[in-house]
mmCIF file of C-alpha atoms and ligand atoms in Angstrom:
data_model
loop_
_atom_site.group_PDB
_atom_site.id
_atom_site.type_symbol
_atom_site.label_atom_id
_atom_site.label_comp_id
_atom_site.label_asym_id
_atom_site.label_seq_id
_atom_site.Cartn_x
_atom_site.Cartn_y
_atom_site.Cartn_z
ATOM 1 C CA MET A 300 72.364 -26.735 3.863
ATOM 2 C CA ARG A 301 73.659 -24.862 0.820
ATOM 3 C CA TYR A 302 70.665 -24.116 -1.440
ATOM 4 C CA ILE A 303 69.989 -21.809 -3.954
ATOM 5 C CA GLY A 304 67.671 -18.386 -2.448
ATOM 6 C CA ASN A 305 68.510 -19.893 1.056
ATOM 7 C CA LYS A 306 67.294 -17.529 3.636
ATOM 8 C CA GLU A 307 69.271 -18.522 6.635
ATOM 9 C CA ASN A 308 72.063 -15.387 6.902
ATOM 10 C CA LEU A 309 69.262 -13.050 5.657
ATOM 11 C CA LEU A 310 66.620 -13.444 8.274
ATOM 12 C CA PRO A 311 67.705 -11.301 11.422
ATOM 13 C CA GLN A 312 67.668 -8.360 8.687
ATOM 14 C CA ILE A 313 64.222 -9.467 7.468
ATOM 15 C CA TYR A 314 62.958 -10.056 10.905
ATOM 16 C CA GLU A 315 63.997 -6.550 11.700
ATOM 17 C CA ILE A 316 61.831 -5.042 9.124
ATOM 18 C CA PHE A 317 59.241 -6.951 10.315
ATOM 19 C CA GLN A 318 59.538 -5.633 13.302
ATOM 20 C CA GLN A 319 60.157 -1.797 11.933
ATOM 21 C CA LYS A 320 56.682 -2.172 9.925
ATOM 22 C CA ASN A 321 54.811 -3.932 12.823
ATOM 23 C CA ILE A 322 54.276 -6.741 11.149
ATOM 24 C CA GLN A 323 53.231 -9.438 13.766
ATOM 25 C CA GLY A 324 50.694 -12.368 14.674
ATOM 26 C CA LYS A 325 50.429 -15.746 16.226
ATOM 27 C CA SER A 326 50.538 -17.915 12.896
ATOM 28 C CA PHE A 327 53.010 -17.987 9.681
ATOM 29 C CA PHE A 328 53.061 -19.552 6.579
ATOM 30 C CA ASP A 329 56.248 -20.428 5.273
ATOM 31 C CA VAL A 330 54.957 -20.941 1.527
ATOM 32 C CA PHE A 331 58.088 -21.917 -0.256
ATOM 33 C CA SER A 332 59.952 -23.543 2.631
ATOM 34 C CA GLY A 333 62.756 -25.213 0.684
ATOM 35 C CA THR A 334 65.329 -25.705 3.708
ATOM 36 C CA ALA A 335 62.598 -25.317 6.048
ATOM 37 C CA ASN A 336 65.212 -22.273 7.770
ATOM 38 C CA VAL A 337 62.605 -19.818 7.683
ATOM 39 C CA GLY A 338 59.654 -21.724 9.421
ATOM 40 C CA LYS A 339 62.378 -22.789 12.009
ATOM 41 C CA TYR A 340 63.319 -19.157 12.762
ATOM 42 C CA PHE A 341 59.562 -18.202 13.222
ATOM 43 C CA LYS A 342 58.674 -21.586 15.035
ATOM 44 C CA ASN A 343 61.668 -20.579 17.788
ATOM 45 C CA LEU A 344 59.511 -17.362 17.877
ATOM 46 C CA ASP A 345 56.475 -19.194 18.977
ATOM 47 C CA TYR A 346 54.579 -18.693 15.798
ATOM 48 C CA GLN A 347 52.462 -21.622 14.457
ATOM 49 C CA ILE A 348 53.781 -22.849 11.466
ATOM 50 C CA PHE A 349 52.635 -23.825 8.370
ATOM 51 C CA SER A 350 55.006 -24.562 5.460
ATOM 52 C CA SER A 351 54.821 -26.361 1.949
ATOM 53 C CA ASP A 352 57.246 -27.376 -0.740
ATOM 54 C CA LEU A 353 56.940 -29.162 -4.089
ATOM 55 C CA MET A 354 59.904 -31.029 -2.862
ATOM 56 C CA TYR A 355 59.852 -34.100 -1.322
ATOM 57 C CA PHE A 356 63.155 -33.776 0.509
ATOM 58 C CA SER A 357 61.932 -30.290 1.869
ATOM 59 C CA TYR A 358 58.893 -31.874 3.070
ATOM 60 C CA VAL A 359 60.930 -34.515 5.496
ATOM 61 C CA LEU A 360 63.084 -31.382 6.564
ATOM 62 C CA GLN A 361 59.924 -29.693 7.386
ATOM 63 C CA LYS A 362 58.556 -32.622 9.268
ATOM 64 C CA ALA A 363 61.528 -33.299 11.172
ATOM 65 C CA TYR A 364 61.878 -29.117 12.045
ATOM 66 C CA ILE A 365 58.834 -27.865 12.025
ATOM 67 C CA CYS A 366 56.317 -30.497 12.624
ATOM 68 C CA ASN A 367 57.981 -32.698 15.313
ATOM 69 C CA ASN A 368 57.416 -31.236 18.856
ATOM 70 C CA GLU A 369 58.448 -33.986 20.643
ATOM 71 C CA ASP A 370 61.705 -35.279 22.197
ATOM 72 C CA CYS A 371 61.994 -38.448 20.350
ATOM 73 C CA GLN A 372 63.314 -41.097 22.687
ATOM 74 C CA PHE A 373 63.656 -44.015 19.889
ATOM 75 C CA GLU A 374 62.170 -46.170 22.762
ATOM 76 C CA LYS A 375 61.329 -49.114 20.517
ATOM 77 C CA LEU A 376 64.233 -49.275 18.461
ATOM 78 C CA LEU A 377 66.734 -48.605 21.147
ATOM 79 C CA THR A 378 65.222 -51.403 23.223
ATOM 80 C CA LYS A 379 65.179 -53.702 19.951
ATOM 81 C CA LEU A 380 68.917 -53.006 18.959
ATOM 82 C CA ASN A 381 70.229 -53.617 22.810
ATOM 83 C CA PHE A 382 73.065 -51.163 21.287
ATOM 84 C CA ARG A 383 75.951 -49.420 23.571
ATOM 85 C CA SER A 384 77.294 -46.108 22.899
ATOM 86 C CA THR A 385 80.758 -45.584 23.118
ATOM 87 C CA LYS A 386 80.079 -42.014 24.256
ATOM 88 C CA LEU A 387 79.339 -41.434 28.131
ATOM 89 C CA PHE A 388 76.651 -39.107 27.550
ATOM 90 C CA CYS A 389 74.504 -39.093 24.343
ATOM 91 C CA SER A 390 71.051 -38.338 23.309
ATOM 92 C CA PRO A 391 68.732 -41.317 21.889
ATOM 93 C CA LEU A 392 68.886 -39.589 18.193
ATOM 94 C CA GLU A 393 72.825 -39.578 18.971
ATOM 95 C CA MET A 394 72.901 -43.167 19.766
ATOM 96 C CA VAL A 395 70.758 -43.914 16.968
ATOM 97 C CA VAL A 396 73.268 -42.030 14.676
ATOM 98 C CA GLU A 397 76.120 -43.735 16.110
ATOM 99 C CA TYR A 398 74.777 -47.122 15.518
ATOM 100 C CA LEU A 399 74.073 -46.234 11.735
ATOM 101 C CA ASN A 400 77.577 -44.612 11.653
ATOM 102 C CA GLN A 401 78.518 -48.639 11.938
ATOM 103 C CA ILE A 402 76.285 -50.514 9.720
ATOM 104 C CA GLU A 403 77.430 -52.743 6.860
ATOM 105 C CA PRO A 404 77.718 -50.698 3.354
ATOM 106 C CA GLN A 405 75.540 -51.971 0.669
ATOM 107 C CA GLU A 406 75.353 -51.726 -2.912
ATOM 108 C CA GLY A 407 71.743 -50.266 -3.428
ATOM 109 C CA PHE A 408 70.142 -48.052 -5.986
ATOM 110 C CA ILE A 409 72.714 -44.634 -5.156
ATOM 111 C CA TYR A 410 75.892 -46.766 -5.318
ATOM 112 C CA GLN A 411 74.606 -48.405 -8.493
ATOM 113 C CA ASN A 412 73.736 -45.546 -10.284
ATOM 114 C CA TYR A 413 75.947 -42.518 -9.077
ATOM 115 C CA THR A 414 79.317 -43.965 -8.070
ATOM 116 C CA PRO A 415 82.016 -44.430 -10.796
ATOM 117 C CA GLU A 416 82.806 -48.107 -10.864
ATOM 118 C CA PRO A 417 78.840 -49.490 -11.480
ATOM 119 C CA THR A 418 78.848 -46.731 -14.240
ATOM 120 C CA GLN A 419 81.757 -47.235 -15.903
ATOM 121 C CA HIS A 420 80.105 -48.468 -19.324
ATOM 122 C CA LEU A 421 78.600 -44.849 -19.566
ATOM 123 C CA GLU A 422 80.073 -42.125 -21.721
ATOM 124 C CA LYS A 423 80.647 -40.313 -18.445
ATOM 125 C CA PRO A 424 80.903 -42.531 -15.521
ATOM 126 C CA ARG A 425 78.793 -40.676 -12.507
ATOM 127 C CA MET A 426 81.045 -39.418 -9.722
ATOM 128 C CA TYR A 427 78.496 -37.896 -7.389
ATOM 129 C CA PHE A 428 79.751 -40.120 -4.522
ATOM 130 C CA SER A 429 82.833 -42.135 -3.732
ATOM 131 C CA SER A 430 82.117 -45.913 -3.636
ATOM 132 C CA GLU A 431 82.192 -46.287 -0.177
ATOM 133 C CA ASN A 432 79.913 -42.846 0.619
ATOM 134 C CA GLY A 433 77.346 -44.292 -2.186
ATOM 135 C CA LYS A 434 77.075 -47.834 -0.193
ATOM 136 C CA ILE A 435 76.621 -46.045 3.311
ATOM 137 C CA ILE A 436 74.187 -43.901 1.949
ATOM 138 C CA ASP A 437 72.478 -46.747 0.528
ATOM 139 C CA ALA A 438 72.983 -48.732 3.958
ATOM 140 C CA ILE A 439 71.429 -45.648 6.330
ATOM 141 C CA ARG A 440 68.465 -45.231 3.644
ATOM 142 C CA LEU A 441 67.696 -48.903 3.695
ATOM 143 C CA LYS A 442 67.803 -49.388 7.249
ATOM 144 C CA ILE A 443 65.506 -46.409 8.295
ATOM 145 C CA GLU A 444 63.219 -48.014 5.823
ATOM 146 C CA GLN A 445 63.225 -51.453 7.347
ATOM 147 C CA TRP A 446 62.788 -49.903 10.765
ATOM 148 C CA LYS A 447 59.701 -48.321 9.546
ATOM 149 C CA SER A 448 58.059 -51.544 8.172
ATOM 150 C CA GLU A 449 59.044 -53.181 11.379
ATOM 151 C CA ASP A 450 57.235 -50.435 13.343
ATOM 152 C CA LEU A 451 60.507 -49.531 15.473
ATOM 153 C CA LEU A 452 60.008 -45.625 14.699
ATOM 154 C CA THR A 453 57.219 -43.011 15.007
ATOM 155 C CA GLU A 454 56.067 -40.930 12.218
ATOM 156 C CA ASN A 455 58.530 -38.378 13.734
ATOM 157 C CA GLU A 456 61.359 -40.478 14.610
ATOM 158 C CA TYR A 457 61.236 -41.713 10.761
ATOM 159 C CA PHE A 458 61.613 -38.191 9.532
ATOM 160 C CA ILE A 459 64.268 -36.900 11.896
ATOM 161 C CA LEU A 460 66.470 -39.799 10.757
ATOM 162 C CA LEU A 461 65.526 -39.038 7.041
ATOM 163 C CA ALA A 462 66.510 -35.394 7.416
ATOM 164 C CA CYS A 463 69.794 -36.351 9.574
ATOM 165 C CA LEU A 464 70.629 -38.225 5.913
ATOM 166 C CA ILE A 465 69.372 -35.384 3.752
ATOM 167 C CA GLU A 466 71.437 -32.766 5.663
ATOM 168 C CA THR A 467 74.494 -34.772 5.885
ATOM 169 C CA VAL A 468 74.627 -36.048 1.811
ATOM 170 C CA PRO A 469 75.654 -32.340 0.679
ATOM 171 C CA PHE A 470 78.839 -32.402 2.803
ATOM 172 C CA TYR A 471 80.187 -35.466 0.941
ATOM 173 C CA ALA A 472 78.809 -35.180 -2.693
ATOM 174 C CA ASN A 473 81.319 -34.118 -5.371
ATOM 175 C CA ILE A 474 79.398 -31.274 -6.773
ATOM 176 C CA ALA A 475 79.801 -27.308 -6.991
ATOM 177 C CA GLY A 476 76.408 -26.651 -4.977
ATOM 178 C CA VAL A 477 73.615 -28.195 -7.142
ATOM 179 C CA PHE A 478 73.261 -31.725 -8.319
ATOM 180 C CA GLY A 479 72.590 -30.605 -12.008
ATOM 181 C CA ALA A 480 76.454 -31.950 -12.494
ATOM 182 C CA PHE A 481 79.192 -33.810 -10.682
ATOM 183 C CA HIS A 482 82.950 -32.600 -10.868
ATOM 184 C CA LYS A 483 85.277 -34.424 -12.979
ATOM 185 C CA LYS A 484 87.739 -34.586 -10.489
ATOM 186 C CA TRP A 485 87.296 -36.056 -7.232
ATOM 187 C CA ASP A 486 86.626 -32.850 -4.501
ATOM 188 C CA VAL A 487 88.578 -33.656 -1.150
ATOM 189 C CA ARG A 488 85.589 -33.490 0.901
ATOM 190 C CA ALA A 489 83.973 -36.401 -1.284
ATOM 191 C CA ILE A 490 86.292 -38.741 -0.413
ATOM 192 C CA LYS A 491 86.277 -38.265 3.075
ATOM 193 C CA LYS A 492 84.164 -41.191 4.704
ATOM 194 C CA MET A 493 80.843 -40.183 5.043
ATOM 195 C CA GLU A 494 79.767 -39.834 8.880
ATOM 196 C CA LEU A 495 75.796 -39.296 9.142
ATOM 197 C CA ARG A 496 75.093 -36.144 11.587
ATOM 198 C CA THR A 497 72.676 -35.481 13.741
ATOM 199 C CA ILE A 498 69.786 -32.319 13.425
ATOM 200 C CA PRO A 499 68.972 -29.868 16.488
ATOM 201 C CA LEU A 500 65.293 -30.678 17.325
ATOM 202 C CA LEU A 501 63.445 -27.658 17.762
ATOM 203 C CA LYS A 502 59.763 -27.594 19.880
ATOM 204 C CA ASN A 503 57.074 -24.837 20.081
ATOM 205 C CA ASN A 504 53.829 -24.586 21.638
ATOM 206 C CA HIS A 505 51.559 -25.135 18.628
ATOM 207 C CA GLN A 506 50.264 -27.914 16.379
ATOM 208 C CA ASN A 507 52.256 -27.096 13.058
ATOM 209 C CA PHE A 508 51.452 -27.899 9.915
ATOM 210 C CA VAL A 509 53.664 -28.930 6.803
ATOM 211 C CA PHE A 510 52.485 -29.981 3.219
ATOM 212 C CA ASN A 511 54.249 -31.529 0.083
ATOM 213 C CA GLN A 512 52.166 -29.332 -2.532
ATOM 214 C CA ASN A 513 51.810 -26.891 -4.917
ATOM 215 C CA SER A 514 51.287 -23.925 -2.742
ATOM 216 C CA VAL A 515 49.171 -22.133 -4.992
ATOM 217 C CA ASP A 516 46.789 -24.977 -5.200
ATOM 218 C CA LEU A 517 46.912 -25.126 -1.031
ATOM 219 C CA VAL A 518 46.669 -21.540 -0.178
ATOM 220 C CA SER A 519 42.542 -21.493 -0.419
ATOM 221 C CA GLN A 520 43.246 -23.870 2.806
ATOM 222 C CA ILE A 521 45.529 -22.143 4.926
ATOM 223 C CA LYS A 522 44.306 -19.293 7.242
ATOM 224 C CA ALA A 523 47.794 -17.942 8.491
ATOM 225 C CA ASP A 524 48.562 -13.890 9.928
ATOM 226 C CA ILE A 525 51.197 -13.681 8.099
ATOM 227 C CA TYR A 526 52.273 -15.194 4.382
ATOM 228 C CA TYR A 527 55.869 -15.190 3.555
ATOM 229 C CA LEU A 528 56.612 -15.820 0.043
ATOM 230 C CA ASP A 529 59.873 -16.867 -1.305
ATOM 231 C CA PRO A 530 59.679 -18.384 -4.528
ATOM 232 C CA PRO A 531 62.251 -19.221 -7.327
ATOM 233 C CA TYR A 532 63.257 -15.871 -8.829
ATOM 234 C CA ASN A 533 64.722 -16.927 -11.963
ATOM 235 C CA GLN A 534 64.074 -19.954 -14.979
ATOM 236 C CA ARG A 535 66.168 -22.401 -13.005
ATOM 237 C CA GLN A 536 63.990 -25.159 -11.653
ATOM 238 C CA TYR A 537 64.494 -26.466 -8.172
ATOM 239 C CA ALA A 538 64.043 -29.970 -8.715
ATOM 240 C CA PRO A 539 66.253 -30.749 -11.337
ATOM 241 C CA ASN A 540 69.353 -29.100 -9.497
ATOM 242 C CA TYR A 541 68.332 -31.295 -6.480
ATOM 243 C CA HIS A 542 67.273 -34.500 -7.911
ATOM 244 C CA LEU A 543 69.568 -36.654 -5.752
ATOM 245 C CA LEU A 544 68.069 -35.329 -2.535
ATOM 246 C CA GLU A 545 64.637 -35.697 -4.171
ATOM 247 C CA THR A 546 65.862 -39.414 -4.871
ATOM 248 C CA ILE A 547 66.996 -40.383 -1.611
ATOM 249 C CA ALA A 548 64.560 -38.749 0.121
ATOM 250 C CA LYS A 549 61.974 -40.725 -1.601
ATOM 251 C CA TYR A 550 63.951 -43.790 -2.382
ATOM 252 C CA ASP A 551 61.567 -44.999 -4.999
ATOM 253 C CA ASN A 552 64.305 -46.462 -7.840
ATOM 254 C CA PRO A 553 63.191 -44.048 -10.517
ATOM 255 C CA ILE A 554 64.181 -44.344 -14.283
ATOM 256 C CA ILE A 555 66.689 -41.589 -14.914
ATOM 257 C CA LYS A 556 68.106 -40.625 -17.730
ATOM 258 C CA GLY A 557 71.197 -38.352 -19.143
ATOM 259 C CA VAL A 558 74.827 -37.466 -17.752
ATOM 260 C CA SER A 559 73.401 -36.640 -14.519
ATOM 261 C CA GLY A 560 71.127 -39.806 -14.025
ATOM 262 C CA MET A 561 68.020 -37.030 -13.805
ATOM 263 C CA ARG A 562 64.733 -38.220 -12.565
ATOM 264 C CA ASP A 563 61.717 -37.169 -13.999
ATOM 265 C CA TYR A 564 60.381 -34.035 -12.576
ATOM 266 C CA SER A 565 57.536 -32.660 -14.920
ATOM 267 C CA GLU A 566 55.265 -32.619 -11.877
ATOM 268 C CA GLN A 567 57.596 -30.401 -10.083
ATOM 269 C CA LYS A 568 57.813 -27.742 -12.251
ATOM 270 C CA SER A 569 57.031 -24.456 -10.594
ATOM 271 C CA GLY A 570 55.128 -21.456 -12.261
ATOM 272 C CA PHE A 571 57.342 -18.826 -10.441
ATOM 273 C CA CYS A 572 60.202 -19.968 -12.972
ATOM 274 C CA ASN A 573 58.603 -18.687 -16.216
ATOM 275 C CA ALA A 574 58.228 -15.178 -16.746
ATOM 276 C CA LYS A 575 54.841 -15.388 -18.150
ATOM 277 C CA THR A 576 53.211 -17.524 -15.741
ATOM 278 C CA ALA A 577 54.753 -16.074 -12.283
ATOM 279 C CA LEU A 578 52.894 -12.797 -12.329
ATOM 280 C CA GLN A 579 49.637 -15.123 -12.360
ATOM 281 C CA GLU A 580 50.599 -17.509 -9.789
ATOM 282 C CA LEU A 581 51.349 -14.476 -7.418
ATOM 283 C CA GLU A 582 48.142 -13.001 -8.227
ATOM 284 C CA LYS A 583 46.336 -16.608 -7.914
ATOM 285 C CA ILE A 584 48.167 -16.497 -3.796
ATOM 286 C CA ALA A 585 47.153 -13.028 -3.350
ATOM 287 C CA THR A 586 43.741 -13.560 -4.283
ATOM 288 C CA LEU A 587 42.852 -16.948 -2.531
ATOM 289 C CA GLY A 588 45.089 -16.591 0.373
ATOM 290 C CA SER A 589 43.399 -15.735 4.135
ATOM 291 C CA TYR A 590 45.873 -13.308 5.632
ATOM 292 C CA ASN A 591 46.766 -10.108 7.367
ATOM 293 C CA TYR A 592 50.066 -9.347 5.787
ATOM 294 C CA LEU A 593 51.751 -11.246 2.608
ATOM 295 C CA VAL A 594 55.420 -10.528 2.643
ATOM 296 C CA LEU A 595 57.122 -11.614 -0.796
ATOM 297 C CA SER A 596 61.104 -11.900 -0.997
ATOM 298 C CA TYR A 597 62.385 -11.283 -4.126
ATOM 299 C CA ASN A 598 65.601 -9.764 -6.008
ATOM 300 C CA SER A 599 66.518 -6.988 -7.863
ATOM 301 C CA GLU A 600 67.564 -9.724 -10.865
ATOM 302 C CA GLY A 601 64.171 -11.619 -10.989
ATOM 303 C CA ILE A 602 62.250 -12.338 -13.631
ATOM 304 C CA MET A 603 59.334 -10.516 -12.359
ATOM 305 C CA GLN A 604 59.158 -6.638 -12.607
ATOM 306 C CA SER A 605 59.101 -4.399 -9.643
ATOM 307 C CA ASP A 606 56.024 -2.359 -11.411
ATOM 308 C CA ASP A 607 54.214 -5.259 -12.214
ATOM 309 C CA ILE A 608 54.387 -6.905 -8.431
ATOM 310 C CA ILE A 609 53.562 -3.614 -7.060
ATOM 311 C CA ASN A 610 50.420 -3.139 -9.571
ATOM 312 C CA THR A 611 49.366 -6.826 -8.963
ATOM 313 C CA LEU A 612 49.593 -6.710 -5.072
ATOM 314 C CA ALA A 613 48.188 -3.305 -5.030
ATOM 315 C CA LYS A 614 44.788 -4.740 -5.780
ATOM 316 C CA TYR A 615 44.735 -6.443 -2.606
ATOM 317 C CA GLY A 616 45.585 -3.708 0.111
ATOM 318 C CA ASN A 617 48.799 -1.378 1.012
ATOM 319 C CA ILE A 618 51.820 -2.265 -0.579
ATOM 320 C CA GLU A 619 55.272 -1.100 0.446
ATOM 321 C CA LEU A 620 58.480 -2.130 -0.936
ATOM 322 C CA VAL A 621 61.672 -2.417 1.153
ATOM 323 C CA GLU A 622 64.988 -2.860 -0.282
ATOM 324 C CA PHE A 623 68.693 -3.757 1.034
ATOM 325 C CA ASP A 624 71.852 -4.413 -0.438
ATOM 326 C CA TYR A 625 73.073 -8.416 -0.047
ATOM 327 C CA LEU A 626 76.383 -9.247 -0.826
ATOM 328 C CA ARG A 627 76.056 -12.438 -2.919
ATOM 329 C CA PHE A 628 79.048 -15.012 -3.679
ATOM 330 C CA LYS A 629 78.567 -16.035 -6.966
ATOM 331 C CA SER A 630 80.703 -19.111 -8.482
ATOM 332 C CA ASN A 631 81.039 -19.653 -12.191
ATOM 333 C CA ASN A 632 79.692 -22.539 -13.847
ATOM 334 C CA ASN A 633 82.385 -25.436 -12.951
ATOM 335 C CA GLY A 634 82.599 -23.770 -9.011
ATOM 336 C CA GLN A 635 86.253 -22.699 -9.685
ATOM 337 C CA SER A 636 86.302 -19.042 -8.990
ATOM 338 C CA LYS A 637 84.035 -16.846 -7.341
ATOM 339 C CA HIS A 638 83.449 -13.316 -7.276
ATOM 340 C CA LYS A 639 81.432 -11.083 -4.897
ATOM 341 C CA LYS A 640 78.507 -9.425 -6.089
ATOM 342 C CA TYR A 641 75.756 -7.145 -4.532
ATOM 343 C CA VAL A 642 72.157 -7.624 -5.306
ATOM 344 C CA LYS A 643 68.895 -6.053 -3.942
ATOM 345 C CA GLU A 644 66.968 -8.148 -1.665
ATOM 346 C CA GLN A 645 63.476 -6.707 -1.827
ATOM 347 C CA LEU A 646 60.510 -7.249 0.717
ATOM 348 C CA TYR A 647 56.947 -6.328 -1.084
ATOM 349 C CA ILE A 648 55.047 -5.887 2.168
ATOM 350 C CA LEU A 649 51.048 -6.140 1.467
ATOM 351 C CA LYS A 650 48.657 -5.414 4.485
ATOM 352 C CA ARG A 651 45.158 -6.626 3.536
HETATM 353 C C1 SAM B 895 63.762 -19.631 -3.151
HETATM 354 S S1 SAM B 895 63.846 -21.322 -2.420
HETATM 355 C C2 SAM B 895 63.218 -21.145 -0.742
HETATM 356 C C3 SAM B 895 64.208 -21.020 0.220
HETATM 357 C C4 SAM B 895 63.666 -21.139 1.214
HETATM 358 N N1 SAM B 895 63.358 -19.559 1.804
HETATM 359 C C5 SAM B 895 65.095 -21.365 2.509
HETATM 360 O O1 SAM B 895 65.526 -20.525 3.024
HETATM 361 O O2 SAM B 895 65.314 -22.539 2.393
HETATM 362 C C6 SAM B 895 62.441 -21.620 -3.429
HETATM 363 C C7 SAM B 895 61.328 -23.296 -3.321
HETATM 364 O O3 SAM B 895 60.192 -23.198 -3.432
HETATM 365 C C8 SAM B 895 59.751 -24.469 -4.199
HETATM 366 N N2 SAM B 895 58.644 -23.899 -5.292
HETATM 367 C C9 SAM B 895 58.744 -23.487 -6.293
HETATM 368 N N3 SAM B 895 57.540 -23.445 -6.466
HETATM 369 C C10 SAM B 895 56.377 -23.736 -5.771
HETATM 370 C C11 SAM B 895 55.123 -23.936 -5.528
HETATM 371 N N4 SAM B 895 54.548 -23.767 -7.003
HETATM 372 N N5 SAM B 895 54.722 -24.557 -4.396
HETATM 373 C C12 SAM B 895 55.440 -25.081 -3.948
HETATM 374 N N6 SAM B 895 56.875 -24.842 -3.752
HETATM 375 C C13 SAM B 895 57.267 -24.281 -4.961
HETATM 376 C C14 SAM B 895 61.166 -24.748 -4.846
HETATM 377 O O4 SAM B 895 61.186 -26.100 -4.828
HETATM 378 C C15 SAM B 895 62.251 -23.938 -3.584
HETATM 379 O O5 SAM B 895 62.521 -25.230 -2.818
#
């Protein structure tokens, strides 16, 4: 998934540094999980994973990728559906996704509020999704909830289907990467008919635990060999930029406002997006957490100053800073042009 600060492409480099610095253990806390990509990487390395994020859609991804350790046969559901796949060989998940791809579209909350026809009365009718895709998203989301209420899904199966939807939607959204605004003209990908995609299921040999909580409040309860911190590094809050993924995940008919149809996010503001509170939040994690290693991923353009980070963390053990260049593509505000920019990725390594 395209996500601000997504570490997917940096993980091999980060892990190489872990090996060089002999950072190892059996348990790993992904303190700012986002897409869950970091947790997934270390789950594959057979660490016991803990992870958390303020966003509920991130929790959905964490439940599906990190918590789940089953094959998921969708036994109850498939028995009830009595559906025949057109494919010769397919997994139970592929079969359920194929079923969801042929159900009747519905005019639900997403269609009503984020597609142009029903929002014509607004000064700027909302063009996040085509009418067709808005109705497809609603139909799939409602069907998953109906199956849950009919007790046809296990908890893991429910979150896996939601994760399939959360991972698919951005491919059909008429946006430049984030949901804070929509394009005024249709992007080619947004007018293609949405096809729900499957997600890969990962397994390891541990019970993994995931949370939808402010991690600063959670650390006192989590003991792990490695804490990996990848907090926001500027003033840009995540909740307004991904409000639609949150609404699709929760499907709670929120009160929405403004041109972009934003839900309230007053409870999901991060202290790391404020230069004054970021250091205090970091210090709380360093003091209250139980870890052998605390590794902070940050960036040379972040709002916490390097000296301040070092001085704060040095109170708790030996601190070392490792930096490497990272080529980032930056798009301008409306996503039209892109330019390359080198930024310094930083790893602050604290050994207790
Ligand atoms: C830089 S992103 C993490 C990206 C992630 N490592 C990845 O690869 O996708 C920062 C994340 O921290 C979350 N966040 C910010 N403050 C938080 C807090 N106090 N507690 C929990 N999550 C928080 C945001 O919602 C966002 O998903």
